[in-house]
Amino acid sequence: MGEPVRVSIVAQDPILEAGTRISLQYHGDIAVALSGERAQVVVMMVDRVAPQVMNAVRAGREADERQEVVLVATDLAAGDAVQAFAAGVRGLLRRSEATAERLASTVVAAAAGDCTLPPDLLDGLLEHGQGAGARRPGTGGVAAPGGSALSERERAVLRLVADGRETEEIARELCYSPRTVTTVVHDVTRRFQLRNRAHAVAFALRAGLL
């Protein structure tokens, strides 16, 4: 087991900040950073994805490009996801869905360079690209630069990857073999030249859907 991910918490409500700190500090893979100590991931608790929030994310990323951001918002819509990931956010959660375990897994994924968002927002990102003419006629998939497209099977796998599921879990849910799931992820990664696991958001960014 490696070193725990150091995380700091930013919230206007001190009670909310304290509650988030308590929910994370007992997770074995996470250590809440002390005052003045550098954190690998910043958890920002906000009401909505407002322009000032995006400005704060960009400023933080410019100041320390190695520091990732997880955004927990009361209200989220597909358009908010587009703005957030374009600004450099790695994880996006609704406050109502941010259980201690889900928040912890999102923080750990962000530290590893992966993106996480609610599955319904992933659909919104894909539809955003399709609305701009990204669907290739007759394929039933999402077209991307270079004439490639996502098949329905690839979309199903990527939705579950975006939800933080492991290979075995995805295989069970979709009634595929683990090897099939691994192959799908590998094919998308290779086709779109992604550096790590073909996370749905990373793919959307690379394919020009954002």
PDB file of N, CA, C and O in Angstrom, residues 1-77:
ATOM      1  N   MET A   1       0.848  -1.199   0.000  1.00  0.00           N
ATOM      2  CA  MET A   1       0.000   0.000   0.000  1.00  0.00           C
ATOM      3  C   MET A   1       0.880   1.245   0.000  1.00  0.00           C
ATOM      4  O   MET A   1       1.822   1.356   0.764  1.00  0.00           O
ATOM      5  N   GLY A   2       0.575   2.224  -0.930  1.00  0.00           N
ATOM      6  CA  GLY A   2       1.403   3.401  -1.039  1.00  0.00           C
ATOM      7  C   GLY A   2       1.047   4.450  -0.020  1.00  0.00           C
ATOM      8  O   GLY A   2       0.245   4.243   0.890  1.00  0.00           O
ATOM      9  N   GLU A   3       1.648   5.621  -0.198  1.00  0.00           N
ATOM     10  CA  GLU A   3       1.370   6.737   0.695  1.00  0.00           C
ATOM     11  C   GLU A   3      -0.066   7.214   0.493  1.00  0.00           C
ATOM     12  O   GLU A   3      -0.586   7.210  -0.624  1.00  0.00           O
ATOM     13  N   PRO A   4      -0.744   7.637   1.554  1.00  0.00           N
ATOM     14  CA  PRO A   4      -2.110   8.141   1.396  1.00  0.00           C
ATOM     15  C   PRO A   4      -2.135   9.446   0.610  1.00  0.00           C
ATOM     16  O   PRO A   4      -1.164  10.202   0.595  1.00  0.00           O
ATOM     17  N   VAL A   5      -3.243   9.688  -0.054  1.00  0.00           N
ATOM     18  CA  VAL A   5      -3.437  10.923  -0.806  1.00  0.00           C
ATOM     19  C   VAL A   5      -3.736  12.048   0.171  1.00  0.00           C
ATOM     20  O   VAL A   5      -4.651  11.944   0.987  1.00  0.00           O
ATOM     21  N   ARG A   6      -2.973  13.122   0.086  1.00  0.00           N
ATOM     22  CA  ARG A   6      -3.197  14.264   0.978  1.00  0.00           C
ATOM     23  C   ARG A   6      -4.226  15.192   0.339  1.00  0.00           C
ATOM     24  O   ARG A   6      -4.083  15.601  -0.804  1.00  0.00           O
ATOM     25  N   VAL A   7      -5.260  15.509   1.105  1.00  0.00           N
ATOM     26  CA  VAL A   7      -6.371  16.290   0.581  1.00  0.00           C
ATOM     27  C   VAL A   7      -6.680  17.467   1.499  1.00  0.00           C
ATOM     28  O   VAL A   7      -6.566  17.361   2.724  1.00  0.00           O
ATOM     29  N   SER A   8      -7.029  18.595   0.895  1.00  0.00           N
ATOM     30  CA  SER A   8      -7.501  19.749   1.661  1.00  0.00           C
ATOM     31  C   SER A   8      -8.948  20.020   1.266  1.00  0.00           C
ATOM     32  O   SER A   8      -9.404  19.597   0.201  1.00  0.00           O
ATOM     33  N   ILE A   9      -9.676  20.704   2.110  1.00  0.00           N
ATOM     34  CA  ILE A   9     -11.106  20.937   1.902  1.00  0.00           C
ATOM     35  C   ILE A   9     -11.377  22.427   1.942  1.00  0.00           C
ATOM     36  O   ILE A   9     -10.922  23.128   2.860  1.00  0.00           O
ATOM     37  N   VAL A  10     -12.117  22.903   0.954  1.00  0.00           N
ATOM     38  CA  VAL A  10     -12.482  24.318   0.875  1.00  0.00           C
ATOM     39  C   VAL A  10     -14.004  24.409   0.861  1.00  0.00           C
ATOM     40  O   VAL A  10     -14.665  23.845  -0.017  1.00  0.00           O
ATOM     41  N   ALA A  11     -14.570  25.113   1.840  1.00  0.00           N
ATOM     42  CA  ALA A  11     -16.017  25.292   1.912  1.00  0.00           C
ATOM     43  C   ALA A  11     -16.321  26.586   2.646  1.00  0.00           C
ATOM     44  O   ALA A  11     -15.641  26.934   3.618  1.00  0.00           O
ATOM     45  N   GLN A  12     -17.341  27.311   2.176  1.00  0.00           N
ATOM     46  CA  GLN A  12     -17.723  28.549   2.850  1.00  0.00           C
ATOM     47  C   GLN A  12     -18.393  28.255   4.188  1.00  0.00           C
ATOM     48  O   GLN A  12     -18.291  29.043   5.122  1.00  0.00           O
ATOM     49  N   ASP A  13     -19.057  27.136   4.290  1.00  0.00           N
ATOM     50  CA  ASP A  13     -19.747  26.744   5.514  1.00  0.00           C
ATOM     51  C   ASP A  13     -18.795  25.933   6.393  1.00  0.00           C
ATOM     52  O   ASP A  13     -18.404  24.825   6.019  1.00  0.00           O
ATOM     53  N   PRO A  14     -18.360  26.447   7.549  1.00  0.00           N
ATOM     54  CA  PRO A  14     -17.409  25.727   8.398  1.00  0.00           C
ATOM     55  C   PRO A  14     -17.951  24.397   8.912  1.00  0.00           C
ATOM     56  O   PRO A  14     -17.185  23.457   9.127  1.00  0.00           O
ATOM     57  N   ILE A  15     -19.253  24.292   9.083  1.00  0.00           N
ATOM     58  CA  ILE A  15     -19.832  23.025   9.537  1.00  0.00           C
ATOM     59  C   ILE A  15     -19.722  21.980   8.440  1.00  0.00           C
ATOM     60  O   ILE A  15     -19.375  20.814   8.693  1.00  0.00           O
ATOM     61  N   LEU A  16     -19.996  22.387   7.203  1.00  0.00           N
ATOM     62  CA  LEU A  16     -19.867  21.478   6.071  1.00  0.00           C
ATOM     63  C   LEU A  16     -18.416  21.053   5.887  1.00  0.00           C
ATOM     64  O   LEU A  16     -18.124  19.879   5.627  1.00  0.00           O
ATOM     65  N   GLU A  17     -17.494  22.004   6.059  1.00  0.00           N
ATOM     66  CA  GLU A  17     -16.076  21.680   5.943  1.00  0.00           C
ATOM     67  C   GLU A  17     -15.662  20.667   7.006  1.00  0.00           C
ATOM     68  O   GLU A  17     -14.954  19.696   6.726  1.00  0.00           O
ATOM     69  N   ALA A  18     -16.113  20.872   8.226  1.00  0.00           N
ATOM     70  CA  ALA A  18     -15.772  19.958   9.316  1.00  0.00           C
ATOM     71  C   ALA A  18     -16.347  18.567   9.065  1.00  0.00           C
ATOM     72  O   ALA A  18     -15.680  17.545   9.298  1.00  0.00           O
ATOM     73  N   GLY A  19     -17.589  18.503   8.561  1.00  0.00           N
ATOM     74  CA  GLY A  19     -18.202  17.216   8.285  1.00  0.00           C
ATOM     75  C   GLY A  19     -17.481  16.465   7.189  1.00  0.00           C
ATOM     76  O   GLY A  19     -17.295  15.234   7.268  1.00  0.00           O
ATOM     77  N   THR A  20     -17.058  17.185   6.154  1.00  0.00           N
ATOM     78  CA  THR A  20     -16.318  16.562   5.058  1.00  0.00           C
ATOM     79  C   THR A  20     -14.969  16.061   5.543  1.00  0.00           C
ATOM     80  O   THR A  20     -14.518  14.966   5.186  1.00  0.00           O
ATOM     81  N   ARG A  21     -14.325  16.843   6.376  1.00  0.00           N
ATOM     82  CA  ARG A  21     -13.030  16.446   6.932  1.00  0.00           C
ATOM     83  C   ARG A  21     -13.152  15.153   7.742  1.00  0.00           C
ATOM     84  O   ARG A  21     -12.351  14.229   7.594  1.00  0.00           O
ATOM     85  N   ILE A  22     -14.188  15.080   8.563  1.00  0.00           N
ATOM     86  CA  ILE A  22     -14.393  13.891   9.387  1.00  0.00           C
ATOM     87  C   ILE A  22     -14.669  12.663   8.519  1.00  0.00           C
ATOM     88  O   ILE A  22     -14.163  11.561   8.780  1.00  0.00           O
ATOM     89  N   SER A  23     -15.462  12.842   7.457  1.00  0.00           N
ATOM     90  CA  SER A  23     -15.822  11.710   6.607  1.00  0.00           C
ATOM     91  C   SER A  23     -14.620  11.157   5.843  1.00  0.00           C
ATOM     92  O   SER A  23     -14.607   9.984   5.471  1.00  0.00           O
ATOM     93  N   LEU A  24     -13.606  11.999   5.615  1.00  0.00           N
ATOM     94  CA  LEU A  24     -12.442  11.559   4.847  1.00  0.00           C
ATOM     95  C   LEU A  24     -11.263  11.102   5.713  1.00  0.00           C
ATOM     96  O   LEU A  24     -10.462  10.271   5.284  1.00  0.00           O
ATOM     97  N   GLN A  25     -11.149  11.624   6.904  1.00  0.00           N
ATOM     98  CA  GLN A  25      -9.919  11.400   7.665  1.00  0.00           C
ATOM     99  C   GLN A  25      -9.742   9.964   8.148  1.00  0.00           C
ATOM    100  O   GLN A  25      -8.631   9.564   8.511  1.00  0.00           O
ATOM    101  N   TYR A  26     -10.819   9.182   8.148  1.00  0.00           N
ATOM    102  CA  TYR A  26     -10.705   7.798   8.590  1.00  0.00           C
ATOM    103  C   TYR A  26     -10.571   6.814   7.423  1.00  0.00           C
ATOM    104  O   TYR A  26     -10.564   5.614   7.627  1.00  0.00           O
ATOM    105  N   HIS A  27     -10.480   7.349   6.216  1.00  0.00           N
ATOM    106  CA  HIS A  27     -10.280   6.490   5.050  1.00  0.00           C
ATOM    107  C   HIS A  27      -8.792   6.172   4.920  1.00  0.00           C
ATOM    108  O   HIS A  27      -7.957   7.068   4.900  1.00  0.00           O
ATOM    109  N   GLY A  28      -8.466   4.895   4.806  1.00  0.00           N
ATOM    110  CA  GLY A  28      -7.062   4.476   4.832  1.00  0.00           C
ATOM    111  C   GLY A  28      -6.200   5.028   3.713  1.00  0.00           C
ATOM    112  O   GLY A  28      -4.983   5.161   3.872  1.00  0.00           O
ATOM    113  N   ASP A  29      -6.810   5.360   2.552  1.00  0.00           N
ATOM    114  CA  ASP A  29      -6.036   5.844   1.411  1.00  0.00           C
ATOM    115  C   ASP A  29      -5.916   7.358   1.373  1.00  0.00           C
ATOM    116  O   ASP A  29      -5.342   7.910   0.446  1.00  0.00           O
ATOM    117  N   ILE A  30      -6.465   8.029   2.391  1.00  0.00           N
ATOM    118  CA  ILE A  30      -6.508   9.492   2.383  1.00  0.00           C
ATOM    119  C   ILE A  30      -6.007  10.049   3.711  1.00  0.00           C
ATOM    120  O   ILE A  30      -6.291   9.500   4.772  1.00  0.00           O
ATOM    121  N   ALA A  31      -5.256  11.136   3.623  1.00  0.00           N
ATOM    122  CA  ALA A  31      -4.830  11.877   4.812  1.00  0.00           C
ATOM    123  C   ALA A  31      -5.219  13.335   4.616  1.00  0.00           C
ATOM    124  O   ALA A  31      -4.887  13.945   3.592  1.00  0.00           O
ATOM    125  N   VAL A  32      -5.963  13.898   5.554  1.00  0.00           N
ATOM    126  CA  VAL A  32      -6.357  15.299   5.459  1.00  0.00           C
ATOM    127  C   VAL A  32      -5.147  16.165   5.779  1.00  0.00           C
ATOM    128  O   VAL A  32      -4.508  16.007   6.826  1.00  0.00           O
ATOM    129  N   ALA A  33      -4.791  17.059   4.865  1.00  0.00           N
ATOM    130  CA  ALA A  33      -3.599  17.886   5.031  1.00  0.00           C
ATOM    131  C   ALA A  33      -3.771  18.870   6.185  1.00  0.00           C
ATOM    132  O   ALA A  33      -4.864  19.406   6.410  1.00  0.00           O
ATOM    133  N   LEU A  34      -2.680  19.089   6.914  1.00  0.00           N
ATOM    134  CA  LEU A  34      -2.672  20.067   7.993  1.00  0.00           C
ATOM    135  C   LEU A  34      -2.565  21.470   7.416  1.00  0.00           C
ATOM    136  O   LEU A  34      -2.224  21.658   6.239  1.00  0.00           O
ATOM    137  N   SER A  35      -2.850  22.465   8.213  1.00  0.00           N
ATOM    138  CA  SER A  35      -2.747  23.843   7.768  1.00  0.00           C
ATOM    139  C   SER A  35      -1.332  24.145   7.281  1.00  0.00           C
ATOM    140  O   SER A  35      -0.350  23.879   7.979  1.00  0.00           O
ATOM    141  N   GLY A  36      -1.208  24.680   6.071  1.00  0.00           N
ATOM    142  CA  GLY A  36       0.088  25.000   5.501  1.00  0.00           C
ATOM    143  C   GLY A  36       0.753  23.844   4.800  1.00  0.00           C
ATOM    144  O   GLY A  36       1.806  24.022   4.164  1.00  0.00           O
ATOM    145  N   GLU A  37       0.180  22.666   4.886  1.00  0.00           N
ATOM    146  CA  GLU A  37       0.760  21.484   4.243  1.00  0.00           C
ATOM    147  C   GLU A  37       0.196  21.350   2.834  1.00  0.00           C
ATOM    148  O   GLU A  37      -1.004  21.542   2.614  1.00  0.00           O
ATOM    149  N   ARG A  38       1.039  21.003   1.871  1.00  0.00           N
ATOM    150  CA  ARG A  38       0.587  20.880   0.491  1.00  0.00           C
ATOM    151  C   ARG A  38      -0.315  19.667   0.322  1.00  0.00           C
ATOM    152  O   ARG A  38      -0.028  18.573   0.805  1.00  0.00           O
ATOM    153  N   ALA A  39      -1.416  19.867  -0.394  1.00  0.00           N
ATOM    154  CA  ALA A  39      -2.349  18.774  -0.674  1.00  0.00           C
ATOM    155  C   ALA A  39      -2.254  18.385  -2.138  1.00  0.00           C
ATOM    156  O   ALA A  39      -2.020  19.220  -3.009  1.00  0.00           O
ATOM    157  N   GLN A  40      -2.421  17.094  -2.421  1.00  0.00           N
ATOM    158  CA  GLN A  40      -2.447  16.612  -3.802  1.00  0.00           C
ATOM    159  C   GLN A  40      -3.790  16.886  -4.452  1.00  0.00           C
ATOM    160  O   GLN A  40      -3.872  17.086  -5.659  1.00  0.00           O
ATOM    161  N   VAL A  41      -4.834  16.852  -3.646  1.00  0.00           N
ATOM    162  CA  VAL A  41      -6.194  17.064  -4.154  1.00  0.00           C
ATOM    163  C   VAL A  41      -6.910  18.069  -3.261  1.00  0.00           C
ATOM    164  O   VAL A  41      -6.814  17.992  -2.037  1.00  0.00           O
ATOM    165  N   VAL A  42      -7.624  18.999  -3.877  1.00  0.00           N
ATOM    166  CA  VAL A  42      -8.457  19.954  -3.152  1.00  0.00           C
ATOM    167  C   VAL A  42      -9.918  19.606  -3.403  1.00  0.00           C
ATOM    168  O   VAL A  42     -10.347  19.483  -4.558  1.00  0.00           O
ATOM    169  N   VAL A  43     -10.680  19.425  -2.337  1.00  0.00           N
ATOM    170  CA  VAL A  43     -12.119  19.208  -2.440  1.00  0.00           C
ATOM    171  C   VAL A  43     -12.811  20.543  -2.199  1.00  0.00           C
ATOM    172  O   VAL A  43     -12.680  21.133  -1.127  1.00  0.00           O
ATOM    173  N   MET A  44     -13.540  21.016  -3.204  1.00  0.00           N
ATOM    174  CA  MET A  44     -14.239  22.292  -3.101  1.00  0.00           C
ATOM    175  C   MET A  44     -15.734  22.022  -2.975  1.00  0.00           C
ATOM    176  O   MET A  44     -16.340  21.385  -3.839  1.00  0.00           O
ATOM    177  N   MET A  45     -16.341  22.515  -1.900  1.00  0.00           N
ATOM    178  CA  MET A  45     -17.769  22.360  -1.652  1.00  0.00           C
ATOM    179  C   MET A  45     -18.466  23.663  -2.062  1.00  0.00           C
ATOM    180  O   MET A  45     -18.190  24.722  -1.475  1.00  0.00           O
ATOM    181  N   VAL A  46     -19.323  23.596  -3.074  1.00  0.00           N
ATOM    182  CA  VAL A  46     -19.965  24.803  -3.590  1.00  0.00           C
ATOM    183  C   VAL A  46     -21.464  24.560  -3.789  1.00  0.00           C
ATOM    184  O   VAL A  46     -21.920  23.411  -3.824  1.00  0.00           O
ATOM    185  N   ASP A  47     -22.194  25.649  -3.933  1.00  0.00           N
ATOM    186  CA  ASP A  47     -23.628  25.531  -4.210  1.00  0.00           C
ATOM    187  C   ASP A  47     -23.877  25.212  -5.675  1.00  0.00           C
ATOM    188  O   ASP A  47     -24.714  24.373  -6.008  1.00  0.00           O
ATOM    189  N   ARG A  48     -23.120  25.886  -6.555  1.00  0.00           N
ATOM    190  CA  ARG A  48     -23.300  25.647  -7.984  1.00  0.00           C
ATOM    191  C   ARG A  48     -22.010  25.983  -8.722  1.00  0.00           C
ATOM    192  O   ARG A  48     -21.091  26.589  -8.155  1.00  0.00           O
ATOM    193  N   VAL A  49     -21.946  25.590  -9.970  1.00  0.00           N
ATOM    194  CA  VAL A  49     -20.756  25.841 -10.783  1.00  0.00           C
ATOM    195  C   VAL A  49     -20.864  27.254 -11.350  1.00  0.00           C
ATOM    196  O   VAL A  49     -21.284  27.460 -12.496  1.00  0.00           O
ATOM    197  N   ALA A  50     -20.499  28.215 -10.535  1.00  0.00           N
ATOM    198  CA  ALA A  50     -20.587  29.623 -10.906  1.00  0.00           C
ATOM    199  C   ALA A  50     -19.260  30.092 -11.517  1.00  0.00           C
ATOM    200  O   ALA A  50     -18.221  29.467 -11.324  1.00  0.00           O
ATOM    201  N   PRO A  51     -19.275  31.210 -12.260  1.00  0.00           N
ATOM    202  CA  PRO A  51     -18.043  31.715 -12.876  1.00  0.00           C
ATOM    203  C   PRO A  51     -16.916  31.937 -11.876  1.00  0.00           C
ATOM    204  O   PRO A  51     -15.754  31.638 -12.171  1.00  0.00           O
ATOM    205  N   GLN A  52     -17.244  32.438 -10.675  1.00  0.00           N
ATOM    206  CA  GLN A  52     -16.185  32.678  -9.696  1.00  0.00           C
ATOM    207  C   GLN A  52     -15.554  31.379  -9.203  1.00  0.00           C
ATOM    208  O   GLN A  52     -14.363  31.345  -8.863  1.00  0.00           O
ATOM    209  N   VAL A  53     -16.360  30.330  -9.178  1.00  0.00           N
ATOM    210  CA  VAL A  53     -15.819  29.021  -8.797  1.00  0.00           C
ATOM    211  C   VAL A  53     -14.843  28.529  -9.865  1.00  0.00           C
ATOM    212  O   VAL A  53     -13.749  28.045  -9.563  1.00  0.00           O
ATOM    213  N   MET A  54     -15.229  28.658 -11.133  1.00  0.00           N
ATOM    214  CA  MET A  54     -14.352  28.241 -12.226  1.00  0.00           C
ATOM    215  C   MET A  54     -13.063  29.069 -12.252  1.00  0.00           C
ATOM    216  O   MET A  54     -11.986  28.550 -12.533  1.00  0.00           O
ATOM    217  N   ASN A  55     -13.178  30.350 -11.940  1.00  0.00           N
ATOM    218  CA  ASN A  55     -11.987  31.194 -11.878  1.00  0.00           C
ATOM    219  C   ASN A  55     -11.051  30.719 -10.771  1.00  0.00           C
ATOM    220  O   ASN A  55      -9.818  30.717 -10.941  1.00  0.00           O
ATOM    221  N   ALA A  56     -11.623  30.324  -9.633  1.00  0.00           N
ATOM    222  CA  ALA A  56     -10.804  29.830  -8.529  1.00  0.00           C
ATOM    223  C   ALA A  56     -10.113  28.521  -8.903  1.00  0.00           C
ATOM    224  O   ALA A  56      -8.947  28.294  -8.556  1.00  0.00           O
ATOM    225  N   VAL A  57     -10.826  27.653  -9.627  1.00  0.00           N
ATOM    226  CA  VAL A  57     -10.228  26.388 -10.076  1.00  0.00           C
ATOM    227  C   VAL A  57      -9.054  26.666 -11.017  1.00  0.00           C
ATOM    228  O   VAL A  57      -7.965  26.093 -10.867  1.00  0.00           O
ATOM    229  N   ARG A  58      -9.267  27.536 -11.980  1.00  0.00           N
ATOM    230  CA  ARG A  58      -8.198  27.857 -12.940  1.00  0.00           C
ATOM    231  C   ARG A  58      -6.996  28.485 -12.240  1.00  0.00           C
ATOM    232  O   ARG A  58      -5.846  28.149 -12.548  1.00  0.00           O
ATOM    233  N   ALA A  59      -7.263  29.380 -11.309  1.00  0.00           N
ATOM    234  CA  ALA A  59      -6.164  30.039 -10.589  1.00  0.00           C
ATOM    235  C   ALA A  59      -5.366  29.020  -9.791  1.00  0.00           C
ATOM    236  O   ALA A  59      -4.124  29.059  -9.768  1.00  0.00           O
ATOM    237  N   GLY A  60      -6.067  28.097  -9.140  1.00  0.00           N
ATOM    238  CA  GLY A  60      -5.374  27.069  -8.370  1.00  0.00           C
ATOM    239  C   GLY A  60      -4.550  26.153  -9.247  1.00  0.00           C
ATOM    240  O   GLY A  60      -3.428  25.775  -8.892  1.00  0.00           O
ATOM    241  N   ARG A  61      -5.095  25.786 -10.407  1.00  0.00           N
ATOM    242  CA  ARG A  61      -4.363  24.913 -11.338  1.00  0.00           C
ATOM    243  C   ARG A  61      -3.130  25.614 -11.900  1.00  0.00           C
ATOM    244  O   ARG A  61      -2.085  24.998 -12.092  1.00  0.00           O
ATOM    245  N   GLU A  62      -3.261  26.905 -12.161  1.00  0.00           N
ATOM    246  CA  GLU A  62      -2.110  27.655 -12.677  1.00  0.00           C
ATOM    247  C   GLU A  62      -1.024  27.794 -11.615  1.00  0.00           C
ATOM    248  O   GLU A  62       0.172  27.763 -11.921  1.00  0.00           O
ATOM    249  N   ALA A  63      -1.430  27.945 -10.357  1.00  0.00           N
ATOM    250  CA  ALA A  63      -0.464  28.097  -9.269  1.00  0.00           C
ATOM    251  C   ALA A  63       0.263  26.792  -8.975  1.00  0.00           C
ATOM    252  O   ALA A  63       1.440  26.791  -8.610  1.00  0.00           O
ATOM    253  N   ASP A  64      -0.437  25.672  -9.113  1.00  0.00           N
ATOM    254  CA  ASP A  64       0.167  24.371  -8.829  1.00  0.00           C
ATOM    255  C   ASP A  64      -0.477  23.348  -9.750  1.00  0.00           C
ATOM    256  O   ASP A  64      -1.529  22.798  -9.453  1.00  0.00           O
ATOM    257  N   GLU A  65       0.165  23.102 -10.893  1.00  0.00           N
ATOM    258  CA  GLU A  65      -0.425  22.218 -11.903  1.00  0.00           C
ATOM    259  C   GLU A  65      -0.510  20.764 -11.437  1.00  0.00           C
ATOM    260  O   GLU A  65      -1.219  19.954 -12.023  1.00  0.00           O
ATOM    261  N   ARG A  66       0.206  20.420 -10.380  1.00  0.00           N
ATOM    262  CA  ARG A  66       0.154  19.039  -9.879  1.00  0.00           C
ATOM    263  C   ARG A  66      -1.006  18.823  -8.909  1.00  0.00           C
ATOM    264  O   ARG A  66      -1.265  17.708  -8.496  1.00  0.00           O
ATOM    265  N   GLN A  67      -1.691  19.880  -8.542  1.00  0.00           N
ATOM    266  CA  GLN A  67      -2.788  19.766  -7.585  1.00  0.00           C
ATOM    267  C   GLN A  67      -4.105  19.589  -8.333  1.00  0.00           C
ATOM    268  O   GLN A  67      -4.465  20.387  -9.190  1.00  0.00           O
ATOM    269  N   GLU A  68      -4.819  18.523  -8.014  1.00  0.00           N
ATOM    270  CA  GLU A  68      -6.084  18.224  -8.673  1.00  0.00           C
ATOM    271  C   GLU A  68      -7.253  18.780  -7.862  1.00  0.00           C
ATOM    272  O   GLU A  68      -7.131  19.035  -6.670  1.00  0.00           O
ATOM    273  N   VAL A  69      -8.390  18.931  -8.524  1.00  0.00           N
ATOM    274  CA  VAL A  69      -9.574  19.512  -7.895  1.00  0.00           C
ATOM    275  C   VAL A  69     -10.759  18.570  -8.026  1.00  0.00           C
ATOM    276  O   VAL A  69     -11.048  18.065  -9.118  1.00  0.00           O
ATOM    277  N   VAL A  70     -11.444  18.334  -6.910  1.00  0.00           N
ATOM    278  CA  VAL A  70     -12.716  17.616  -6.897  1.00  0.00           C
ATOM    279  C   VAL A  70     -13.777  18.620  -6.466  1.00  0.00           C
ATOM    280  O   VAL A  70     -13.650  19.266  -5.431  1.00  0.00           O
ATOM    281  N   LEU A  71     -14.813  18.749  -7.282  1.00  0.00           N
ATOM    282  CA  LEU A  71     -15.858  19.729  -7.034  1.00  0.00           C
ATOM    283  C   LEU A  71     -17.134  19.010  -6.586  1.00  0.00           C
ATOM    284  O   LEU A  71     -17.621  18.114  -7.270  1.00  0.00           O
ATOM    285  N   VAL A  72     -17.641  19.393  -5.419  1.00  0.00           N
ATOM    286  CA  VAL A  72     -18.905  18.849  -4.903  1.00  0.00           C
ATOM    287  C   VAL A  72     -19.908  19.996  -4.878  1.00  0.00           C
ATOM    288  O   VAL A  72     -19.722  20.968  -4.152  1.00  0.00           O
ATOM    289  N   ALA A  73     -20.958  19.886  -5.685  1.00  0.00           N
ATOM    290  CA  ALA A  73     -21.914  20.982  -5.837  1.00  0.00           C
ATOM    291  C   ALA A  73     -23.324  20.538  -5.464  1.00  0.00           C
ATOM    292  O   ALA A  73     -23.693  19.385  -5.655  1.00  0.00           O
ATOM    293  N   THR A  74     -24.087  21.475  -4.965  1.00  0.00           N
ATOM    294  CA  THR A  74     -25.484  21.180  -4.635  1.00  0.00           C
ATOM    295  C   THR A  74     -26.283  20.915  -5.895  1.00  0.00           C
ATOM    296  O   THR A  74     -27.062  19.960  -5.973  1.00  0.00           O
ATOM    297  N   ASP A  75     -26.096  21.753  -6.911  1.00  0.00           N
ATOM    298  CA  ASP A  75     -26.816  21.612  -8.182  1.00  0.00           C
ATOM    299  C   ASP A  75     -25.828  21.410  -9.316  1.00  0.00           C
ATOM    300  O   ASP A  75     -24.848  22.157  -9.433  1.00  0.00           O
ATOM    301  N   LEU A  76     -26.101  20.423 -10.169  1.00  0.00           N
ATOM    302  CA  LEU A  76     -25.255  20.143 -11.318  1.00  0.00           C
ATOM    303  C   LEU A  76     -26.123  19.843 -12.528  1.00  0.00           C
ATOM    304  O   LEU A  76     -27.141  19.167 -12.432  1.00  0.00           O
ATOM    305  N   ALA A  77     -25.678  20.349 -13.676  1.00  0.00           N
ATOM    306  CA  ALA A  77     -26.331  20.056 -14.941  1.00  0.00           C
ATOM    307  C   ALA A  77     -25.260  19.730 -15.966  1.00  0.00           C
ATOM    308  O   ALA A  77     -24.065  19.930 -15.718  1.00  0.00           O
TER     309      ALA A  77
END
